[in-house]
Amino acid sequence: MTVGQRARMMKETRAKLLRAARAAFAEKGYAAASMDELTAAAGLTRGALYHNFGDKKGLLRAVIAQLDAEMVAKARAARDRAATPWLGFLEECVAYIELALEPEIQRIMLLDGPAVLGDPSQWPEQTACLRTTTETIQTLIESGLLRPVDAEAAARLINGAALDAALWVAAADEPRAVLPRAVDAFRCLSSGLLKTDG
């Protein structure tokens, strides 16, 4: 077997495990998802799971990273449709909150993820998101749209508000009823960053 074939097989194995885990975690939840069942669904062994992800928790981290990348792409698409940089920034944040209505994201990322992996604000994906938000806020400050506040502090508060809003929506008995309340309050809070005349 060539190095290229081996690499391709490893990539295919990881993809099969991720697909099976995503389906199992979304349908049954992390705790009820059996490693034997999900490896069988992928047509693989437990050894393949351990080799690629270490354990079930490592597999959850990989599924969350995959979901996060998809969420970022959807949120950025919302940003790119906006008429101005400020509205784009706001729409990107709101899109993130709205994604809490998607059952797969709700269950895996916002309910099981924090229960198993701890505080989402400490996940690697959130660190990258914080960096991007800080850069965006700094650019908006430099363009004169936002008040001259500490960009990292503002980014931490904005990201924290969006994350907490998404967690609230996901955990609510009636997520669709909570969403507009969360989005309205988030927009109101965020608008405090805007520079006012005088």
Protein backbone atom coordinates (compact mmCIF):
# COMPACT_ATOMS: atom_id res chain seq x y z
CA MET A 1 0.00 0.00 0.00
CA THR A 2 1.40 3.40 -0.98
CA VAL A 3 1.59 6.37 1.36
CA GLY A 4 -1.11 8.08 -0.69
CA GLN A 5 -3.45 5.09 -0.45
CA ARG A 6 -2.87 4.83 3.29
CA ALA A 7 -3.59 8.55 3.77
CA ARG A 8 -6.76 8.27 1.66
CA MET A 9 -7.95 5.26 3.69
CA MET A 10 -7.30 7.08 6.97
CA LYS A 11 -9.24 10.10 5.71
CA GLU A 12 -12.15 7.88 4.62
CA THR A 13 -12.14 6.07 7.98
CA ARG A 14 -12.28 9.38 9.88
CA ALA A 15 -15.09 10.62 7.63
CA LYS A 16 -17.12 7.43 8.17
CA LEU A 17 -16.70 7.64 11.94
CA LEU A 18 -17.65 11.32 11.98
CA ARG A 19 -20.80 10.70 9.90
CA ALA A 20 -21.86 7.78 12.11
CA ALA A 21 -21.11 9.69 15.33
CA ARG A 22 -22.93 12.79 14.16
CA ALA A 23 -26.02 10.77 13.32
CA ALA A 24 -25.90 8.83 16.60
CA PHE A 25 -25.21 11.90 18.78
CA ALA A 26 -28.00 13.86 17.06
CA GLU A 27 -30.54 11.06 17.29
CA LYS A 28 -29.77 9.50 20.69
CA GLY A 29 -27.58 12.04 22.43
CA TYR A 30 -23.97 11.57 23.48
CA ALA A 31 -24.64 9.50 26.59
CA ALA A 32 -26.98 7.03 24.88
CA ALA A 33 -24.87 6.65 21.73
CA SER A 34 -23.09 3.30 21.90
CA MET A 35 -19.55 3.15 20.54
CA ASP A 36 -20.20 -0.38 19.29
CA GLU A 37 -23.33 0.72 17.44
CA LEU A 38 -21.78 3.76 15.83
CA THR A 39 -18.62 1.90 14.75
CA ALA A 40 -20.83 -0.87 13.33
CA ALA A 41 -22.89 1.75 11.49
CA ALA A 42 -19.64 3.02 9.98
CA GLY A 43 -18.59 -0.52 9.08
CA LEU A 44 -15.52 -0.20 11.30
CA THR A 45 -14.17 -1.46 14.62
CA ARG A 46 -13.74 0.19 17.98
CA GLY A 47 -10.02 0.09 17.30
CA ALA A 48 -10.51 2.47 14.38
CA LEU A 49 -12.32 4.89 16.67
CA TYR A 50 -9.55 4.73 19.31
CA HIS A 51 -6.84 5.07 16.67
CA ASN A 52 -8.42 8.15 15.07
CA PHE A 53 -10.00 9.96 18.00
CA GLY A 54 -8.61 8.44 21.21
CA ASP A 55 -12.01 7.84 22.77
CA LYS A 56 -15.68 8.76 22.57
CA LYS A 57 -14.99 12.22 24.02
CA GLY A 58 -12.35 12.82 21.33
CA LEU A 59 -14.91 11.82 18.71
CA LEU A 60 -17.38 14.34 20.19
CA ARG A 61 -14.72 17.06 20.00
CA ALA A 62 -14.17 16.24 16.32
CA VAL A 63 -17.91 16.31 15.59
CA ILE A 64 -18.21 19.67 17.37
CA ALA A 65 -15.27 21.06 15.37
CA GLN A 66 -17.02 19.96 12.17
CA LEU A 67 -20.32 21.51 13.25
CA ASP A 68 -18.55 24.69 14.32
CA ALA A 69 -16.94 25.07 10.89
CA GLU A 70 -20.37 24.74 9.28
CA MET A 71 -21.84 27.28 11.71
CA VAL A 72 -19.05 29.75 10.93
CA ALA A 73 -19.71 29.37 7.19
CA LYS A 74 -23.46 30.01 7.66
CA ALA A 75 -22.86 33.00 9.94
CA ARG A 76 -20.36 34.49 7.49
CA ALA A 77 -22.83 34.07 4.66
CA ALA A 78 -25.29 36.16 6.70
CA ARG A 79 -22.56 38.76 7.25
CA ASP A 80 -21.73 38.90 3.55
CA ARG A 81 -25.36 39.64 2.60
CA ALA A 82 -25.53 42.73 4.86
CA ALA A 83 -25.44 46.27 3.50
CA THR A 84 -22.72 47.65 5.83
CA PRO A 85 -19.79 46.28 7.86
CA TRP A 86 -21.62 46.97 11.15
CA LEU A 87 -24.82 45.28 9.99
CA GLY A 88 -22.70 42.41 8.66
CA PHE A 89 -21.06 41.97 12.05
CA LEU A 90 -24.43 42.07 13.78
CA GLU A 91 -26.04 39.63 11.33
CA GLU A 92 -23.15 37.21 11.74
CA CYS A 93 -23.71 37.17 15.51
CA VAL A 94 -27.49 36.86 15.17
CA ALA A 95 -27.11 34.01 12.66
CA TYR A 96 -25.01 32.16 15.24
CA ILE A 97 -27.81 32.53 17.81
CA GLU A 98 -30.44 31.44 15.28
CA LEU A 99 -28.51 28.25 14.54
CA ALA A 100 -29.48 27.11 18.05
CA LEU A 101 -32.82 26.11 16.51
CA GLU A 102 -31.21 23.44 14.32
CA PRO A 103 -31.79 20.11 16.14
CA GLU A 104 -28.32 18.71 15.42
CA ILE A 105 -26.53 21.85 16.62
CA GLN A 106 -28.89 22.17 19.55
CA ARG A 107 -28.33 18.68 20.85
CA ILE A 108 -24.67 18.04 20.03
CA MET A 109 -23.06 21.45 20.26
CA LEU A 110 -25.15 23.35 22.78
CA LEU A 111 -26.54 20.69 25.13
CA ASP A 112 -24.28 17.62 25.13
CA GLY A 113 -21.06 19.48 24.27
CA PRO A 114 -20.96 21.65 27.40
CA ALA A 115 -22.17 18.75 29.59
CA VAL A 116 -19.33 16.52 28.39
CA LEU A 117 -16.51 18.91 27.43
CA GLY A 118 -17.12 21.77 29.86
CA ASP A 119 -17.38 25.51 29.31
CA PRO A 120 -17.75 26.20 25.56
CA SER A 121 -15.96 29.54 25.91
CA GLN A 122 -12.78 27.52 26.56
CA TRP A 123 -13.06 25.32 23.44
CA PRO A 124 -10.39 25.88 20.75
CA GLU A 125 -13.03 26.95 18.23
CA GLN A 126 -14.17 29.75 20.54
CA THR A 127 -10.60 31.01 20.88
CA ALA A 128 -10.39 31.37 17.09
CA CYS A 129 -13.81 33.04 17.04
CA LEU A 130 -12.71 35.50 19.74
CA ARG A 131 -9.65 36.46 17.72
CA THR A 132 -11.79 37.11 14.61
CA THR A 133 -14.37 39.10 16.59
CA THR A 134 -11.62 41.20 18.18
CA GLU A 135 -10.15 42.00 14.75
CA THR A 136 -13.58 42.92 13.37
CA ILE A 137 -14.38 45.19 16.31
CA GLN A 138 -10.95 46.85 16.04
CA THR A 139 -11.57 47.53 12.34
CA LEU A 140 -15.01 48.99 13.12
CA ILE A 141 -13.48 51.20 15.84
CA GLU A 142 -10.76 52.41 13.46
CA SER A 143 -13.37 53.20 10.81
CA GLY A 144 -15.16 55.45 13.31
CA LEU A 145 -18.35 53.36 13.58
CA LEU A 146 -17.79 52.15 17.14
CA ARG A 147 -16.81 53.85 20.35
CA PRO A 148 -13.10 53.66 21.20
CA VAL A 149 -13.36 50.75 23.63
CA ASP A 150 -10.92 47.92 24.24
CA ALA A 151 -11.54 45.63 21.24
CA GLU A 152 -10.72 42.39 23.07
CA ALA A 153 -12.96 43.27 26.02
CA ALA A 154 -15.82 44.13 23.67
CA ALA A 155 -15.25 40.93 21.67
CA ARG A 156 -15.30 38.80 24.82
CA LEU A 157 -18.58 40.38 25.92
CA ILE A 158 -20.22 40.15 22.48
CA ASN A 159 -19.12 36.53 21.99
CA GLY A 160 -20.21 35.66 25.52
CA ALA A 161 -23.61 37.23 24.95
CA ALA A 162 -24.11 35.39 21.63
CA LEU A 163 -22.98 32.07 23.11
CA ASP A 164 -25.16 32.45 26.18
CA ALA A 165 -28.13 33.42 24.03
CA ALA A 166 -27.62 30.31 21.87
CA LEU A 167 -27.32 28.11 24.98
CA TRP A 168 -30.52 29.66 26.37
CA VAL A 169 -32.42 29.05 23.14
CA ALA A 170 -31.17 25.45 22.91
CA ALA A 171 -32.13 24.62 26.50
CA ALA A 172 -35.52 26.36 26.45
CA ASP A 173 -38.77 24.39 26.59
CA GLU A 174 -39.93 26.49 23.64
CA PRO A 175 -36.80 27.53 21.70
CA ARG A 176 -38.78 29.28 18.93
CA ALA A 177 -40.48 31.49 21.51
CA VAL A 178 -37.19 32.35 23.23
CA LEU A 179 -35.22 33.12 20.05
CA PRO A 180 -36.80 36.50 19.17
CA ARG A 181 -36.42 37.64 22.78
CA ALA A 182 -32.74 36.67 22.78
CA VAL A 183 -32.05 38.28 19.40
CA ASP A 184 -33.85 41.51 20.31
CA ALA A 185 -31.90 41.86 23.56
CA PHE A 186 -28.64 40.97 21.81
CA ARG A 187 -29.20 43.65 19.15
CA CYS A 188 -30.03 46.19 21.86
CA LEU A 189 -26.90 45.39 23.88
CA SER A 190 -24.65 45.39 20.82
CA SER A 191 -25.91 48.77 19.65
CA GLY A 192 -24.30 50.26 22.77
CA LEU A 193 -20.96 49.90 20.97
CA LEU A 194 -22.02 52.30 18.21
CA LYS A 195 -20.52 55.76 18.30
CA THR A 196 -23.10 58.46 18.84
CA ASP A 197 -22.76 62.03 17.60
CA GLY A 198 -21.92 64.63 20.17
